[in-house]
Amino acid sequence: MTTSKGHIGQSHRRENALRHLAGRGRFVTDLVLPRMLHAAFVRSPMAKGKIVELDVSDAAAASGVVRVFTAETLNDMCAPWTGVLDHFAGMQSGAQNLLAEKEVLWAGHPVVMILAHSRAEAEDACELVMLDIEDEDAVVDGEAALAGGSPLAAEGLDSNLCFQTVLKTPGLDEAFSSAAHVVEGNFTFGRHTAVSLEPRAIVADFDPSTGQLNVHQGTQTPYQFQDVYSRHFGLPEGKVRVIAPDVGGSFGMKLHVYHEEMATVAASLKLGRPVRFVADRLESFLSDIHARDHRVKARMALDSNGGILAMDVDDMTQIGAFSSYPRTSVAEGNQVIRLMGAPYQMPDYRGRLSVVFQNKVQTSQYRAVGHPIACAVTEALVDLAAEELGLDPFEMRQRNLVADDAYPYVSATGYQFEKLSHQASLAKLRDLMGYDALRQEQATLRTQGIYRGIGIAPFVEITNPGATFYGVGGARISAQDGAVVRLTPAGDVYCAISVTEQGQGTETIIAQVIADQLGVTPDQVKVSTGDTDTTPSGGATWACRGAGIGGETALRAGRKLQEQILTLAAAILQTDPTLLSLANGAVVDTATQHERITLAEIGRIATYRPDTLPKGCDHSLTVAQHYAPTGYPFDFTNGIQASYVEVDIETGVTRLLKHWVVEDCGRIINPLLVDEQIRGGVVQGLGPAFFEECLYDDMGQMVNASLADYLVPMAGEMPDIEIAHIETPTLDTILGAKGVGEAGTAAAGAAAMNAVNDALRPTGARVSQTPMTPMRILTALGHL
Amino acid sequence: MKTDINFTVNGEAVREAIEPRTSLADVLRDNLSLTGTHLGCEMGACGACLVLLDGAPVHACLVLAVQVAGQKIETIEGLNNSGLVADLQEQFHDRNALQCGFCTSGMLMSAHALLSQNSMPSRPEIRDALSGNYCRCTGYEAIVDAISATAERRSKIVEGVQ
Ligand code: FES
Ligand code: FES
């Protein structure tokens, strides 16, 4: 076995960070190809209407314009796509196509595509398009959408209900009727969006002489897009190559199928030359997926000791005019109702989900799908219960969190937990934040008219998804990942892997894992990602699979290569491979650790002098490995967060003072990267809790679609974030790693909401809507 | 309708024929292939496009290229080559103060400008100085740490010399 361990678990810096620090990143937005055209889109200015007139002749004649496409001239290139999955029984959605045909369904729906020599010329020509739309009543609000007599969000739908489901345990009614206490609340979670700093970007390059389509795309999931382009444009998969170089932030937003990307590919196929589309920020707000947009009614039944008996939850998710493709817009709500109460021993549950269409841009999977909603609702009710029973929030959690020795455990919603560490996390958090001293400080300051609040929120996070996630519903989304690892003639290691890098540090952790298997250092392992032609196919990066699934794939590939090297070395050294191992870039004698032959020498012999090897000796020095999880359907991580805030009850302004996270992501491969994933995630949870919201008027117009109006959390508003870890490796894999990318986002908002309400407690006010803007806090205080 | 303008970029004299409406960012990226200057919003909000104009940080997306005629521009590529921010870069690297890297050029520009005016900024001062720079990946704390550590290191070097 491996003798030179020790890179897994170390804080290695990211080699690829050096390029970015030097200003030498390679983003799709930086790419220029010969004869490349630039695309701009004319979008519907209205949320709903019929296209009655469309005249593009002036635009087509404008300076620099090469082609103008409308639905009539482009849509036949592509098979329409429909965002439904079989396992969401009864769900409906309209089919989508490249450009709007006859009707427009949200303000921002692309109607015309203009290709010109420069982006500026294409945009100029957009102004010359005559587009007349007969305005129709837009479906803006989800509740109104479900009321009788509401217009439909799109033609061809049965109703505005996309999907409905109910989960229920048999004892629910009994739990509520026998409860000593029932607490309840209504919650509203605003729409927000990813605001990746690099907008969506694509350069499609079709070469008619070879039939090869190369697509350079800022995406997390190149293989998924290879499959989508191949199927929807009728191209052999082998003729479609998707290259995802550096990606300037994605967070789930860059794995959905969008009209503009599909139209860009179609245009390149038509014209046989490279076509580029880069969204500007306004377009990003109008066309990137939005997230959340839930209204939740929930109640919780408790016994006289504060033991949680049951929850009864009704979630309405508002998703826009279509369900997104290929993952659907139902996955979020589905996860919301299944994650409710997840950290707690709670025997009974009912969760009802209604997914509703509206005339807005579609919502879909964004970092920590469903988690922040389930966590905020659960934790708000647990805090309400603690208040009613006169229990400290820590005491309340201690009584109810699943015990650390109770695993394996199945939640009332059917999730199977292998092993979590809620109680240990709770205790660790209490120490980390110095809870008792904080409570004292809070009490002292209150006497001076300063309102501070402490909020805590335990969570579980879903990671390492297997085929039961999307595959069972018929989606062509890979549940497995693949790696090819080889020893070069000079004795270096090269790994091509399907999990992708968007700055999380995928390439670094893969290098660490492989280095440990082969007795080299991580800087001797070159990792390449993000190109469907040069890496094996796989799911890539979504739902936290990089470390857990990608890392395990790399580990197994590394071990295979280790075995191959040792077999070859044994043949060369005329000894038994079981007596040899790898360390310090060489094959060593296991017993003495003495060097027998270097990897460079093995590479040299295998490559240049295979004639000196015994007959039949395998000297390929390359292995391929694919891996898909086979144990639990997916893994869960857990943790707990705490927030310390100050609320100015005169102005409603909130100041975030400090945030703490205790987190258990299983085996930690690189603590430096894990901590930064958590911090970034926390800020993406605090943003929508306090600032971020896509605001719409009654006509369905987004009214803050610019970075001047949409508030993104800034350095000055964000607190320092202290992090501690517990490690409970999953036994499903050799590596034991779960995921961590969404943990920060999962519970930050819940902790913050509890903290704000704790600060407000002496006033009797409560906030249950995010973002918790000064206006909403003042309204809760009765000042407005 | 193109105008010729002369200016200096990273110490190199350049002459470009441009339309008056072209932004400095577009000239740097499209004409000169200096793609380290990024565009995140094209409206002066995000800070990804910061460059130094005669030493002061400006939003390259808001400056028209014709306005910089005769002036000196420093981009991340130049700052990198000059070695002036090598210690900042190292601290960013150590602390993993970047993830996707899209905001990083702008962050380094702001950090460099801050440290040249205030050699020992407090954490709140650093957070304040970054109020024109969005980062969606890091949560900012690592960036603040890296800048603060650079200031400390520089002050120790100065003390050592004296
Ligand atoms: S691109 Fe210039 S500030 Fe955002
Ligand atoms: S590192 Fe991605 S935006 Fe800052």
Coordinates of C-alpha atoms in Angstrom, one line a residue, chain A residues 13-14 17-18 20-23 27 29-30 120 124 193-195 197-198 247-249 251 281 502-503 673 676-677 679-680 683-684 692 707-708 712-715 718-721, chain B residues 21 29 35-36 38-43 45-46 76-77 80 89 92-96 98-104 108 123 127 130-134 136-142:
Chain A
R13 CA -2.3 26.4 -1.9
R14 CA -3.9 26.4 -5.3
A17 CA -4.5 30.7 -8.4
L18 CA -1.2 32.0 -9.6
H20 CA -5.4 34.6 -11.8
L21 CA -3.2 36.7 -9.6
A22 CA -1.1 37.5 -12.6
G23 CA -4.1 38.6 -14.6
F27 CA -12.2 32.9 -19.4
T29 CA -15.0 36.2 -22.2
D30 CA -11.3 36.5 -23.1
A120 CA -21.8 47.3 -30.2
D124 CA -27.2 49.2 -32.2
T193 CA -30.1 35.4 -8.3
A194 CA -26.5 34.2 -8.6
V195 CA -24.7 37.3 -9.9
L197 CA -19.1 38.1 -11.4
E198 CA -18.4 36.8 -14.9
V247 CA -15.3 30.1 -15.2
G248 CA -15.9 33.3 -13.3
G249 CA -18.4 32.0 -10.7
F251 CA -23.0 28.5 -8.1
R281 CA -25.3 42.6 -16.5
Q502 CA -14.6 27.0 -10.9
G503 CA -12.2 28.2 -8.2
L673 CA -10.0 25.4 0.7
E676 CA -13.0 29.4 2.1
Q677 CA -15.8 27.4 0.6
R679 CA -17.0 31.5 4.1
G680 CA -18.1 32.1 0.5
V683 CA -22.0 35.2 2.4
Q684 CA -24.2 33.7 -0.3
E692 CA -30.5 40.5 -2.3
L707 CA -25.8 46.2 -10.0
A708 CA -26.6 49.7 -8.8
V712 CA -24.9 42.3 -3.4
P713 CA -23.2 41.9 0.0
M714 CA -19.9 43.9 0.2
A715 CA -16.8 43.6 2.3
M718 CA -20.0 41.1 6.0
P719 CA -18.8 39.8 9.4
D720 CA -15.7 37.8 10.2
I721 CA -16.6 34.1 10.1
Chain B
R21 CA -17.5 55.6 -27.8
R29 CA -9.2 43.8 -23.8
T35 CA -7.6 40.4 -20.8
G36 CA -6.6 40.6 -17.1
H38 CA -12.3 42.0 -16.4
L39 CA -15.8 43.2 -17.1
G40 CA -18.4 42.3 -14.5
C41 CA -21.0 45.0 -14.8
E42 CA -19.9 47.7 -17.3
M43 CA -21.4 50.4 -15.1
A45 CA -20.3 49.0 -9.7
C46 CA -18.3 45.8 -9.4
I76 CA -2.8 43.9 -13.8
E77 CA -0.4 42.5 -16.3
N80 CA 2.4 41.8 -12.1
Q89 CA 0.0 38.3 -4.6
F92 CA -3.6 36.3 -1.6
H93 CA -2.1 32.9 -2.7
D94 CA -1.3 31.8 0.9
R95 CA -4.7 32.8 2.2
N96 CA -6.6 31.5 -0.8
L98 CA -9.5 34.2 -4.6
Q99 CA -11.6 31.4 -5.9
C100 CA -12.8 31.9 -9.5
G101 CA -10.3 34.8 -9.9
F102 CA -12.7 37.0 -11.8
C103 CA -12.6 39.8 -9.2
T104 CA -8.9 39.3 -8.4
L108 CA -5.3 43.7 -6.3
R123 CA -9.6 45.7 9.2
R127 CA -13.3 46.5 4.3
L130 CA -13.0 47.3 -0.9
S131 CA -16.5 48.9 -1.0
G132 CA -16.2 49.2 -4.8
N133 CA -15.1 45.6 -5.3
Y134 CA -17.6 42.7 -5.5
R136 CA -19.1 36.5 -5.1
C137 CA -16.8 33.6 -4.2
T138 CA -14.7 34.3 -1.2
G139 CA -16.9 36.0 1.4
Y140 CA -14.2 38.8 1.5
E141 CA -12.6 37.7 4.8
A142 CA -9.6 36.0 3.2

